[in-house]
């Protein structure tokens, strides 16, 4: 691995770890005052204003007060206008945070000095215990690029859906806020979470550091089938044996934690629907801090300019 690639991976991991540390610090910090009285977003949202949008979300269109109230009247009736306004602001900031993730993902998938998936493919071959010919490597990269494109388009579609109608995310945050303030039971929250998970699809939780780590494309059934099709019989047998071994390890690990109480939901572990429940003021601060970091990292990546030239220089040292 080049020095440049190593630095980039470290930065991404630090970003994710810092985001989750912020959440933990908020949980152990000072108590917050009542609704609308503390927190950066709470200062910006006035009860009954119907506003509260910080305007951070990229590409977001301004929506007037009456349209918002009509669209979210059920949430206002259930949670109150102050909390609903605050949840709208947090949701818009989350969409902006996800926009940064999309932009960084596209930069890395296109290469430009970031590897374009070559590092991932080498690691995958090493874990699978197989060595590909030059022709197979070319085919594998084409399959991987198509996989990346599918995943990116799916993720971008989910983010665009949230941008157009953040109400499902707002309700999830409102329910988490109510649960954190002991105004909603675990069972009631699990129901909201399950419904949100079904609608949010595979939108990642931006406050979970594990979601900033590269994913193994073998976890995608379509990619695995296409990849296996370019292998010879011996390579395919080795791959399947390694995959079976890995699945057995996963099952064993799951068995060790099976005694830990958990809500009965079908929500994927990495989904935003599994974001830690907390009061809206704390969530707003955590999202705002994470947004500062992603914006800084995005600017750093954009500011490199001659990425390929820089990588070649670092590799030659």
PDB file of C-alpha atoms in Angstrom:
ATOM      1  CA  UNK A   1       0.000   0.000   0.000  1.00  0.00           C
ATOM      2  CA  UNK A   2       1.354   3.477  -0.885  1.00  0.00           C
ATOM      3  CA  UNK A   3       2.022   6.081   1.788  1.00  0.00           C
ATOM      4  CA  UNK A   4      -0.713   8.248   0.306  1.00  0.00           C
ATOM      5  CA  UNK A   5      -3.302   5.458   0.398  1.00  0.00           C
ATOM      6  CA  UNK A   6      -2.337   4.585   3.950  1.00  0.00           C
ATOM      7  CA  UNK A   7      -2.764   8.190   5.059  1.00  0.00           C
ATOM      8  CA  UNK A   8      -6.188   8.374   3.431  1.00  0.00           C
ATOM      9  CA  UNK A   9      -7.454   5.222   5.109  1.00  0.00           C
ATOM     10  CA  UNK A  10      -6.214   6.472   8.474  1.00  0.00           C
ATOM     11  CA  UNK A  11      -7.982   9.807   7.968  1.00  0.00           C
ATOM     12  CA  UNK A  12     -11.257   8.058   7.158  1.00  0.00           C
ATOM     13  CA  UNK A  13     -11.026   5.852  10.228  1.00  0.00           C
ATOM     14  CA  UNK A  14     -10.197   8.826  12.444  1.00  0.00           C
ATOM     15  CA  UNK A  15     -13.189  10.662  11.017  1.00  0.00           C
ATOM     16  CA  UNK A  16     -15.568   7.849  11.889  1.00  0.00           C
ATOM     17  CA  UNK A  17     -14.041   7.281  15.319  1.00  0.00           C
ATOM     18  CA  UNK A  18     -14.249  10.972  16.124  1.00  0.00           C
ATOM     19  CA  UNK A  19     -17.911  11.082  15.123  1.00  0.00           C
ATOM     20  CA  UNK A  20     -18.840   8.269  17.489  1.00  0.00           C
ATOM     21  CA  UNK A  21     -16.687   9.822  20.228  1.00  0.00           C
ATOM     22  CA  UNK A  22     -18.701  13.010  19.904  1.00  0.00           C
ATOM     23  CA  UNK A  23     -21.905  11.074  20.466  1.00  0.00           C
ATOM     24  CA  UNK A  24     -20.470   9.384  23.555  1.00  0.00           C
ATOM     25  CA  UNK A  25     -19.227  12.686  24.931  1.00  0.00           C
ATOM     26  CA  UNK A  26     -22.643  14.225  24.502  1.00  0.00           C
ATOM     27  CA  UNK A  27     -24.178  11.331  26.428  1.00  0.00           C
ATOM     28  CA  UNK A  28     -21.792  11.831  29.348  1.00  0.00           C
ATOM     29  CA  UNK A  29     -21.807  15.633  29.289  1.00  0.00           C
ATOM     30  CA  UNK A  30     -23.897  18.219  31.074  1.00  0.00           C
ATOM     31  CA  UNK A  31     -27.631  17.895  31.230  1.00  0.00           C
ATOM     32  CA  UNK A  32     -29.585  19.858  28.656  1.00  0.00           C
ATOM     33  CA  UNK A  33     -32.401  22.195  29.553  1.00  0.00           C
ATOM     34  CA  UNK A  34     -35.943  21.927  28.356  1.00  0.00           C
ATOM     35  CA  UNK A  35     -37.061  21.867  24.711  1.00  0.00           C
ATOM     36  CA  UNK A  36     -35.996  24.904  22.713  1.00  0.00           C
ATOM     37  CA  UNK A  37     -33.748  26.294  25.488  1.00  0.00           C
ATOM     38  CA  UNK A  38     -30.290  24.861  24.799  1.00  0.00           C
ATOM     39  CA  UNK A  39     -28.180  23.436  22.005  1.00  0.00           C
ATOM     40  CA  UNK A  40     -27.026  25.159  18.867  1.00  0.00           C
ATOM     41  CA  UNK A  41     -30.083  24.172  16.874  1.00  0.00           C
ATOM     42  CA  UNK A  42     -32.493  24.906  19.710  1.00  0.00           C
ATOM     43  CA  UNK A  43     -31.286  28.526  19.753  1.00  0.00           C
ATOM     44  CA  UNK A  44     -32.065  28.788  16.073  1.00  0.00           C
ATOM     45  CA  UNK A  45     -35.548  27.325  16.390  1.00  0.00           C
ATOM     46  CA  UNK A  46     -38.255  29.342  18.037  1.00  0.00           C
ATOM     47  CA  UNK A  47     -41.430  27.618  19.230  1.00  0.00           C
ATOM     48  CA  UNK A  48     -44.212  28.040  16.743  1.00  0.00           C
ATOM     49  CA  UNK A  49     -41.984  29.556  14.075  1.00  0.00           C
ATOM     50  CA  UNK A  50     -42.490  26.679  11.688  1.00  0.00           C
ATOM     51  CA  UNK A  51     -38.899  27.227  10.532  1.00  0.00           C
ATOM     52  CA  UNK A  52     -35.692  26.022  12.017  1.00  0.00           C
ATOM     53  CA  UNK A  53     -33.916  25.115   8.811  1.00  0.00           C
ATOM     54  CA  UNK A  54     -30.264  26.004   8.954  1.00  0.00           C
ATOM     55  CA  UNK A  55     -29.993  25.863   5.178  1.00  0.00           C
ATOM     56  CA  UNK A  56     -26.938  23.613   5.456  1.00  0.00           C
ATOM     57  CA  UNK A  57     -28.251  20.820   3.251  1.00  0.00           C
ATOM     58  CA  UNK A  58     -26.775  21.026  -0.228  1.00  0.00           C
ATOM     59  CA  UNK A  59     -29.298  21.258  -3.014  1.00  0.00           C
ATOM     60  CA  UNK A  60     -32.174  21.713  -0.578  1.00  0.00           C
ATOM     61  CA  UNK A  61     -35.002  23.927  -1.761  1.00  0.00           C
ATOM     62  CA  UNK A  62     -36.604  26.507   0.496  1.00  0.00           C
ATOM     63  CA  UNK A  63     -40.019  25.381   1.712  1.00  0.00           C
ATOM     64  CA  UNK A  64     -42.383  27.974   3.121  1.00  0.00           C
ATOM     65  CA  UNK A  65     -43.928  27.766   6.575  1.00  0.00           C
ATOM     66  CA  UNK A  66     -47.426  26.663   5.526  1.00  0.00           C
ATOM     67  CA  UNK A  67     -46.125  23.817   3.303  1.00  0.00           C
ATOM     68  CA  UNK A  68     -44.011  22.466   6.155  1.00  0.00           C
ATOM     69  CA  UNK A  69     -46.847  22.605   8.655  1.00  0.00           C
ATOM     70  CA  UNK A  70     -49.203  20.783   6.302  1.00  0.00           C
ATOM     71  CA  UNK A  71     -46.637  18.127   5.473  1.00  0.00           C
ATOM     72  CA  UNK A  72     -45.706  17.466   9.097  1.00  0.00           C
ATOM     73  CA  UNK A  73     -49.008  18.142  10.839  1.00  0.00           C
ATOM     74  CA  UNK A  74     -49.171  14.588  12.214  1.00  0.00           C
ATOM     75  CA  UNK A  75     -45.721  14.937  13.757  1.00  0.00           C
ATOM     76  CA  UNK A  76     -46.640  18.325  15.223  1.00  0.00           C
ATOM     77  CA  UNK A  77     -49.785  16.861  16.730  1.00  0.00           C
ATOM     78  CA  UNK A  78     -47.854  13.989  18.311  1.00  0.00           C
ATOM     79  CA  UNK A  79     -44.573  15.617  19.336  1.00  0.00           C
ATOM     80  CA  UNK A  80     -45.282  19.361  19.374  1.00  0.00           C
ATOM     81  CA  UNK A  81     -44.163  22.131  16.996  1.00  0.00           C
ATOM     82  CA  UNK A  82     -40.910  22.946  18.824  1.00  0.00           C
ATOM     83  CA  UNK A  83     -39.532  19.405  18.742  1.00  0.00           C
ATOM     84  CA  UNK A  84     -40.786  18.873  15.181  1.00  0.00           C
ATOM     85  CA  UNK A  85     -39.047  22.041  13.973  1.00  0.00           C
ATOM     86  CA  UNK A  86     -35.827  20.996  15.661  1.00  0.00           C
ATOM     87  CA  UNK A  87     -36.005  17.486  14.184  1.00  0.00           C
ATOM     88  CA  UNK A  88     -36.462  19.032  10.731  1.00  0.00           C
ATOM     89  CA  UNK A  89     -33.281  21.046  11.140  1.00  0.00           C
ATOM     90  CA  UNK A  90     -31.311  18.021  12.342  1.00  0.00           C
ATOM     91  CA  UNK A  91     -32.656  15.944   9.433  1.00  0.00           C
ATOM     92  CA  UNK A  92     -31.591  18.572   6.899  1.00  0.00           C
ATOM     93  CA  UNK A  93     -28.116  18.637   8.428  1.00  0.00           C
ATOM     94  CA  UNK A  94     -27.943  14.841   8.236  1.00  0.00           C
ATOM     95  CA  UNK A  95     -28.800  15.006   4.527  1.00  0.00           C
ATOM     96  CA  UNK A  96     -25.959  17.508   4.070  1.00  0.00           C
ATOM     97  CA  UNK A  97     -23.641  15.128   5.925  1.00  0.00           C
ATOM     98  CA  UNK A  98     -24.696  12.281   3.637  1.00  0.00           C
ATOM     99  CA  UNK A  99     -24.087  14.511   0.611  1.00  0.00           C
ATOM    100  CA  UNK A 100     -20.461  14.804   1.732  1.00  0.00           C
ATOM    101  CA  UNK A 101     -20.268  11.016   1.991  1.00  0.00           C
ATOM    102  CA  UNK A 102     -21.610  10.707  -1.565  1.00  0.00           C
ATOM    103  CA  UNK A 103     -19.071  13.228  -2.881  1.00  0.00           C
ATOM    104  CA  UNK A 104     -16.150  11.463  -1.173  1.00  0.00           C
ATOM    105  CA  UNK A 105     -17.372   8.069  -2.341  1.00  0.00           C
ATOM    106  CA  UNK A 106     -17.535   9.252  -5.938  1.00  0.00           C
ATOM    107  CA  UNK A 107     -14.016  10.689  -5.730  1.00  0.00           C
ATOM    108  CA  UNK A 108     -12.607   7.421  -4.455  1.00  0.00           C
ATOM    109  CA  UNK A 109     -14.546   5.243  -6.909  1.00  0.00           C
ATOM    110  CA  UNK A 110     -13.245   7.278  -9.875  1.00  0.00           C
ATOM    111  CA  UNK A 111      -9.636   6.806  -8.829  1.00  0.00           C
ATOM    112  CA  UNK A 112      -7.723  10.010  -9.441  1.00  0.00           C
ATOM    113  CA  UNK A 113      -4.962   8.918  -7.094  1.00  0.00           C
ATOM    114  CA  UNK A 114      -7.278   7.223  -4.592  1.00  0.00           C
ATOM    115  CA  UNK A 115      -6.810   3.768  -6.094  1.00  0.00           C
ATOM    116  CA  UNK A 116     -10.224   3.405  -7.746  1.00  0.00           C
ATOM    117  CA  UNK A 117     -10.814   0.113  -5.906  1.00  0.00           C
ATOM    118  CA  UNK A 118      -7.495  -1.526  -6.734  1.00  0.00           C
ATOM    119  CA  UNK A 119      -6.463  -1.656  -3.086  1.00  0.00           C
ATOM    120  CA  UNK A 120      -9.816  -3.232  -2.191  1.00  0.00           C
ATOM    121  CA  UNK A 121      -9.478  -5.839  -4.928  1.00  0.00           C
ATOM    122  CA  UNK A 122      -5.955  -6.790  -3.851  1.00  0.00           C
ATOM    123  CA  UNK A 123      -7.111  -7.218  -0.268  1.00  0.00           C
ATOM    124  CA  UNK A 124     -10.096  -9.277  -1.377  1.00  0.00           C
ATOM    125  CA  UNK A 125      -7.883 -11.634  -3.393  1.00  0.00           C
ATOM    126  CA  UNK A 126      -5.528 -12.019  -0.456  1.00  0.00           C
ATOM    127  CA  UNK A 127      -8.371 -12.891   1.931  1.00  0.00           C
ATOM    128  CA  UNK A 128      -9.819 -15.325  -0.600  1.00  0.00           C
ATOM    129  CA  UNK A 129      -6.464 -17.061  -0.989  1.00  0.00           C
ATOM    130  CA  UNK A 130      -6.462 -16.798  -4.800  1.00  0.00           C
ATOM    131  CA  UNK A 131      -4.226 -15.122  -7.372  1.00  0.00           C
ATOM    132  CA  UNK A 132      -5.749 -13.734 -10.563  1.00  0.00           C
ATOM    133  CA  UNK A 133      -4.169 -13.569 -13.986  1.00  0.00           C
ATOM    134  CA  UNK A 134      -3.819 -10.179 -15.678  1.00  0.00           C
ATOM    135  CA  UNK A 135      -6.918 -10.877 -17.767  1.00  0.00           C
ATOM    136  CA  UNK A 136      -8.889 -11.889 -14.676  1.00  0.00           C
ATOM    137  CA  UNK A 137      -7.709  -8.782 -12.821  1.00  0.00           C
ATOM    138  CA  UNK A 138      -9.000  -6.588 -15.647  1.00  0.00           C
ATOM    139  CA  UNK A 139     -12.329  -8.412 -15.616  1.00  0.00           C
ATOM    140  CA  UNK A 140     -12.537  -8.218 -11.833  1.00  0.00           C
ATOM    141  CA  UNK A 141     -11.968  -4.450 -11.865  1.00  0.00           C
ATOM    142  CA  UNK A 142     -14.758  -3.980 -14.413  1.00  0.00           C
ATOM    143  CA  UNK A 143     -17.091  -6.034 -12.231  1.00  0.00           C
ATOM    144  CA  UNK A 144     -16.067  -4.050  -9.161  1.00  0.00           C
ATOM    145  CA  UNK A 145     -16.585  -0.686 -10.889  1.00  0.00           C
ATOM    146  CA  UNK A 146     -20.074  -1.764 -11.959  1.00  0.00           C
ATOM    147  CA  UNK A 147     -20.765  -2.869  -8.376  1.00  0.00           C
ATOM    148  CA  UNK A 148     -19.566   0.492  -7.050  1.00  0.00           C
ATOM    149  CA  UNK A 149     -21.768   2.345  -9.520  1.00  0.00           C
ATOM    150  CA  UNK A 150     -24.845   0.345  -8.508  1.00  0.00           C
ATOM    151  CA  UNK A 151     -24.181   0.943  -4.825  1.00  0.00           C
ATOM    152  CA  UNK A 152     -23.528   4.661  -5.359  1.00  0.00           C
ATOM    153  CA  UNK A 153     -26.670   5.175  -7.426  1.00  0.00           C
ATOM    154  CA  UNK A 154     -28.739   3.337  -4.837  1.00  0.00           C
ATOM    155  CA  UNK A 155     -27.276   5.430  -2.021  1.00  0.00           C
ATOM    156  CA  UNK A 156     -27.706   8.702  -3.927  1.00  0.00           C
ATOM    157  CA  UNK A 157     -31.321   7.784  -4.663  1.00  0.00           C
ATOM    158  CA  UNK A 158     -31.995   7.204  -0.971  1.00  0.00           C
ATOM    159  CA  UNK A 159     -30.406  10.526  -0.026  1.00  0.00           C
ATOM    160  CA  UNK A 160     -32.421  12.347  -2.691  1.00  0.00           C
ATOM    161  CA  UNK A 161     -35.597  10.781  -1.328  1.00  0.00           C
ATOM    162  CA  UNK A 162     -34.717  12.053   2.140  1.00  0.00           C
ATOM    163  CA  UNK A 163     -34.016  15.493   0.742  1.00  0.00           C
ATOM    164  CA  UNK A 164     -37.446  15.686  -0.891  1.00  0.00           C
ATOM    165  CA  UNK A 165     -39.289  14.348   2.140  1.00  0.00           C
ATOM    166  CA  UNK A 166     -37.358  14.124   5.433  1.00  0.00           C
ATOM    167  CA  UNK A 167     -40.490  13.282   7.439  1.00  0.00           C
ATOM    168  CA  UNK A 168     -39.532   9.632   8.014  1.00  0.00           C
ATOM    169  CA  UNK A 169     -36.137  10.707   9.368  1.00  0.00           C
ATOM    170  CA  UNK A 170     -37.776  13.438  11.439  1.00  0.00           C
ATOM    171  CA  UNK A 171     -40.114  10.926  13.056  1.00  0.00           C
ATOM    172  CA  UNK A 172     -37.230   8.568  13.817  1.00  0.00           C
ATOM    173  CA  UNK A 173     -35.326  11.371  15.547  1.00  0.00           C
ATOM    174  CA  UNK A 174     -38.449  12.562  17.364  1.00  0.00           C
ATOM    175  CA  UNK A 175     -39.131   9.052  18.636  1.00  0.00           C
ATOM    176  CA  UNK A 176     -35.495   8.674  19.732  1.00  0.00           C
ATOM    177  CA  UNK A 177     -35.748  12.014  21.518  1.00  0.00           C
ATOM    178  CA  UNK A 178     -38.954  10.917  23.272  1.00  0.00           C
ATOM    179  CA  UNK A 179     -37.358   7.603  24.276  1.00  0.00           C
ATOM    180  CA  UNK A 180     -34.261   9.383  25.634  1.00  0.00           C
ATOM    181  CA  UNK A 181     -36.506  11.621  27.733  1.00  0.00           C
ATOM    182  CA  UNK A 182     -38.522   8.597  28.982  1.00  0.00           C
ATOM    183  CA  UNK A 183     -41.640   9.722  27.126  1.00  0.00           C
ATOM    184  CA  UNK A 184     -41.721   6.636  24.889  1.00  0.00           C
ATOM    185  CA  UNK A 185     -41.257   2.962  25.759  1.00  0.00           C
ATOM    186  CA  UNK A 186     -38.660   0.707  24.151  1.00  0.00           C
ATOM    187  CA  UNK A 187     -41.445  -1.229  22.459  1.00  0.00           C
ATOM    188  CA  UNK A 188     -43.017   1.898  20.976  1.00  0.00           C
ATOM    189  CA  UNK A 189     -39.661   3.093  19.702  1.00  0.00           C
ATOM    190  CA  UNK A 190     -38.858  -0.311  18.174  1.00  0.00           C
ATOM    191  CA  UNK A 191     -42.052  -0.065  16.129  1.00  0.00           C
ATOM    192  CA  UNK A 192     -41.123   3.383  14.797  1.00  0.00           C
ATOM    193  CA  UNK A 193     -37.573   2.187  14.133  1.00  0.00           C
ATOM    194  CA  UNK A 194     -38.767  -0.845  12.179  1.00  0.00           C
ATOM    195  CA  UNK A 195     -41.048   1.264   9.998  1.00  0.00           C
ATOM    196  CA  UNK A 196     -38.293   3.808   9.413  1.00  0.00           C
ATOM    197  CA  UNK A 197     -35.806   1.062   8.548  1.00  0.00           C
ATOM    198  CA  UNK A 198     -38.142  -0.309   5.894  1.00  0.00           C
ATOM    199  CA  UNK A 199     -38.503   3.130   4.286  1.00  0.00           C
ATOM    200  CA  UNK A 200     -34.943   4.382   4.641  1.00  0.00           C
ATOM    201  CA  UNK A 201     -33.495   1.456   2.728  1.00  0.00           C
ATOM    202  CA  UNK A 202     -29.740   1.242   3.055  1.00  0.00           C
ATOM    203  CA  UNK A 203     -28.986   4.830   4.050  1.00  0.00           C
ATOM    204  CA  UNK A 204     -25.937   4.490   6.275  1.00  0.00           C
ATOM    205  CA  UNK A 205     -25.672   5.738   9.836  1.00  0.00           C
ATOM    206  CA  UNK A 206     -23.171   8.630   9.514  1.00  0.00           C
ATOM    207  CA  UNK A 207     -22.389   8.561  13.251  1.00  0.00           C
ATOM    208  CA  UNK A 208     -21.188   4.936  13.223  1.00  0.00           C
ATOM    209  CA  UNK A 209     -17.436   4.781  12.639  1.00  0.00           C
ATOM    210  CA  UNK A 210     -17.626   1.301  11.087  1.00  0.00           C
ATOM    211  CA  UNK A 211     -19.549   2.731   8.139  1.00  0.00           C
ATOM    212  CA  UNK A 212     -16.477   4.711   7.078  1.00  0.00           C
ATOM    213  CA  UNK A 213     -14.449   1.565   6.551  1.00  0.00           C
ATOM    214  CA  UNK A 214     -14.223  -0.093   3.129  1.00  0.00           C
ATOM    215  CA  UNK A 215     -16.878  -2.766   2.646  1.00  0.00           C
ATOM    216  CA  UNK A 216     -16.161  -6.224   1.294  1.00  0.00           C
ATOM    217  CA  UNK A 217     -17.914  -6.466  -2.099  1.00  0.00           C
ATOM    218  CA  UNK A 218     -18.262 -10.218  -1.511  1.00  0.00           C
ATOM    219  CA  UNK A 219     -21.108  -9.369   0.848  1.00  0.00           C
ATOM    220  CA  UNK A 220     -23.095  -8.422  -2.244  1.00  0.00           C
ATOM    221  CA  UNK A 221     -24.585 -11.530  -3.852  1.00  0.00           C
ATOM    222  CA  UNK A 222     -24.610 -10.069  -7.390  1.00  0.00           C
ATOM    223  CA  UNK A 223     -20.935  -9.130  -7.234  1.00  0.00           C
ATOM    224  CA  UNK A 224     -19.978 -12.502  -5.789  1.00  0.00           C
ATOM    225  CA  UNK A 225     -21.731 -14.406  -8.584  1.00  0.00           C
ATOM    226  CA  UNK A 226     -20.177 -12.227 -11.291  1.00  0.00           C
ATOM    227  CA  UNK A 227     -16.730 -12.517  -9.724  1.00  0.00           C
ATOM    228  CA  UNK A 228     -16.956 -16.280  -9.338  1.00  0.00           C
ATOM    229  CA  UNK A 229     -17.880 -16.577 -13.025  1.00  0.00           C
ATOM    230  CA  UNK A 230     -14.390 -15.365 -14.095  1.00  0.00           C
ATOM    231  CA  UNK A 231     -12.564 -17.912 -11.916  1.00  0.00           C
ATOM    232  CA  UNK A 232     -11.375 -21.361 -12.911  1.00  0.00           C
ATOM    233  CA  UNK A 233     -12.620 -24.401 -10.987  1.00  0.00           C
ATOM    234  CA  UNK A 234      -9.729 -24.482  -8.526  1.00  0.00           C
ATOM    235  CA  UNK A 235      -9.998 -20.772  -7.769  1.00  0.00           C
ATOM    236  CA  UNK A 236     -13.768 -21.052  -7.298  1.00  0.00           C
ATOM    237  CA  UNK A 237     -13.350 -23.932  -4.847  1.00  0.00           C
ATOM    238  CA  UNK A 238     -10.781 -21.965  -2.838  1.00  0.00           C
ATOM    239  CA  UNK A 239     -13.041 -18.919  -2.787  1.00  0.00           C
ATOM    240  CA  UNK A 240     -16.101 -20.869  -1.655  1.00  0.00           C
ATOM    241  CA  UNK A 241     -14.108 -22.596   1.082  1.00  0.00           C
ATOM    242  CA  UNK A 242     -12.879 -19.224   2.397  1.00  0.00           C
ATOM    243  CA  UNK A 243     -16.370 -17.755   2.252  1.00  0.00           C
ATOM    244  CA  UNK A 244     -17.817 -20.729   4.142  1.00  0.00           C
ATOM    245  CA  UNK A 245     -15.105 -20.322   6.781  1.00  0.00           C
ATOM    246  CA  UNK A 246     -15.898 -16.640   7.116  1.00  0.00           C
ATOM    247  CA  UNK A 247     -19.641 -17.274   7.451  1.00  0.00           C
ATOM    248  CA  UNK A 248     -18.981 -19.875  10.146  1.00  0.00           C
ATOM    249  CA  UNK A 249     -16.904 -17.316  12.077  1.00  0.00           C
ATOM    250  CA  UNK A 250     -19.724 -14.811  11.789  1.00  0.00           C
ATOM    251  CA  UNK A 251     -22.266 -17.323  13.076  1.00  0.00           C
ATOM    252  CA  UNK A 252     -19.992 -18.161  15.998  1.00  0.00           C
ATOM    253  CA  UNK A 253     -19.556 -14.478  16.848  1.00  0.00           C
ATOM    254  CA  UNK A 254     -23.322 -13.944  16.632  1.00  0.00           C
ATOM    255  CA  UNK A 255     -23.856 -16.896  18.964  1.00  0.00           C
ATOM    256  CA  UNK A 256     -21.538 -15.369  21.563  1.00  0.00           C
ATOM    257  CA  UNK A 257     -23.635 -12.184  21.684  1.00  0.00           C
ATOM    258  CA  UNK A 258     -27.043 -13.837  21.352  1.00  0.00           C
ATOM    259  CA  UNK A 259     -27.702 -13.374  25.066  1.00  0.00           C
ATOM    260  CA  UNK A 260     -27.522  -9.579  24.733  1.00  0.00           C
ATOM    261  CA  UNK A 261     -31.061  -8.122  24.748  1.00  0.00           C
ATOM    262  CA  UNK A 262     -31.952  -6.423  21.477  1.00  0.00           C
ATOM    263  CA  UNK A 263     -35.031  -5.007  19.840  1.00  0.00           C
ATOM    264  CA  UNK A 264     -36.713  -7.339  17.380  1.00  0.00           C
ATOM    265  CA  UNK A 265     -36.300  -5.458  14.097  1.00  0.00           C
ATOM    266  CA  UNK A 266     -35.226  -6.233  10.542  1.00  0.00           C
ATOM    267  CA  UNK A 267     -33.174  -3.039  10.319  1.00  0.00           C
ATOM    268  CA  UNK A 268     -29.645  -3.599   8.890  1.00  0.00           C
ATOM    269  CA  UNK A 269     -26.888  -2.975  11.439  1.00  0.00           C
ATOM    270  CA  UNK A 270     -25.357  -0.158   9.385  1.00  0.00           C
ATOM    271  CA  UNK A 271     -28.676   1.621   8.728  1.00  0.00           C
ATOM    272  CA  UNK A 272     -29.354   5.164   9.869  1.00  0.00           C
ATOM    273  CA  UNK A 273     -32.428   3.709  11.558  1.00  0.00           C
ATOM    274  CA  UNK A 274     -29.995   2.217  14.091  1.00  0.00           C
ATOM    275  CA  UNK A 275     -28.599   5.605  15.062  1.00  0.00           C
ATOM    276  CA  UNK A 276     -28.234   5.874  18.827  1.00  0.00           C
ATOM    277  CA  UNK A 277     -31.272   7.416  20.502  1.00  0.00           C
ATOM    278  CA  UNK A 278     -30.619  10.726  22.224  1.00  0.00           C
ATOM    279  CA  UNK A 279     -32.217  14.062  22.908  1.00  0.00           C
ATOM    280  CA  UNK A 280     -32.495  16.244  19.827  1.00  0.00           C
ATOM    281  CA  UNK A 281     -30.167  18.900  21.205  1.00  0.00           C
ATOM    282  CA  UNK A 282     -27.414  16.314  21.693  1.00  0.00           C
ATOM    283  CA  UNK A 283     -28.043  14.792  18.286  1.00  0.00           C
ATOM    284  CA  UNK A 284     -27.878  18.225  16.656  1.00  0.00           C
ATOM    285  CA  UNK A 285     -24.477  18.896  18.235  1.00  0.00           C
ATOM    286  CA  UNK A 286     -23.142  15.480  17.215  1.00  0.00           C
ATOM    287  CA  UNK A 287     -24.332  15.864  13.617  1.00  0.00           C
ATOM    288  CA  UNK A 288     -22.967  19.414  13.458  1.00  0.00           C
ATOM    289  CA  UNK A 289     -19.543  18.299  14.645  1.00  0.00           C
ATOM    290  CA  UNK A 290     -19.495  15.376  12.223  1.00  0.00           C
ATOM    291  CA  UNK A 291     -20.496  17.758   9.422  1.00  0.00           C
ATOM    292  CA  UNK A 292     -17.524  19.999  10.229  1.00  0.00           C
ATOM    293  CA  UNK A 293     -15.195  17.019   9.905  1.00  0.00           C
ATOM    294  CA  UNK A 294     -16.676  15.671   6.669  1.00  0.00           C
ATOM    295  CA  UNK A 295     -16.638  19.146   5.124  1.00  0.00           C
ATOM    296  CA  UNK A 296     -12.985  19.549   6.092  1.00  0.00           C
ATOM    297  CA  UNK A 297     -12.052  16.157   4.703  1.00  0.00           C
ATOM    298  CA  UNK A 298     -13.959  16.833   1.488  1.00  0.00           C
ATOM    299  CA  UNK A 299     -12.159  20.144   1.038  1.00  0.00           C
ATOM    300  CA  UNK A 300      -8.856  18.404   1.667  1.00  0.00           C
ATOM    301  CA  UNK A 301      -9.596  15.810  -1.007  1.00  0.00           C
ATOM    302  CA  UNK A 302     -10.741  18.451  -3.475  1.00  0.00           C
ATOM    303  CA  UNK A 303      -7.743  20.669  -2.702  1.00  0.00           C
ATOM    304  CA  UNK A 304      -5.192  18.016  -3.570  1.00  0.00           C
ATOM    305  CA  UNK A 305      -5.732  18.677  -7.277  1.00  0.00           C
ATOM    306  CA  UNK A 306      -2.839  16.660  -8.654  1.00  0.00           C
ATOM    307  CA  UNK A 307      -3.767  13.519  -6.707  1.00  0.00           C
ATOM    308  CA  UNK A 308      -2.111  11.068  -9.060  1.00  0.00           C
ATOM    309  CA  UNK A 309       1.093  13.087  -9.170  1.00  0.00           C
ATOM    310  CA  UNK A 310       1.194  13.283  -5.385  1.00  0.00           C
ATOM    311  CA  UNK A 311       0.728   9.529  -5.052  1.00  0.00           C
ATOM    312  CA  UNK A 312       3.559   8.859  -7.480  1.00  0.00           C
ATOM    313  CA  UNK A 313       5.828  11.187  -5.543  1.00  0.00           C
ATOM    314  CA  UNK A 314       5.073   9.526  -2.194  1.00  0.00           C
ATOM    315  CA  UNK A 315       5.499   6.028  -3.641  1.00  0.00           C
ATOM    316  CA  UNK A 316       8.909   7.018  -5.004  1.00  0.00           C
ATOM    317  CA  UNK A 317      10.242   8.106  -1.613  1.00  0.00           C
TER     318      UNK A 317
END
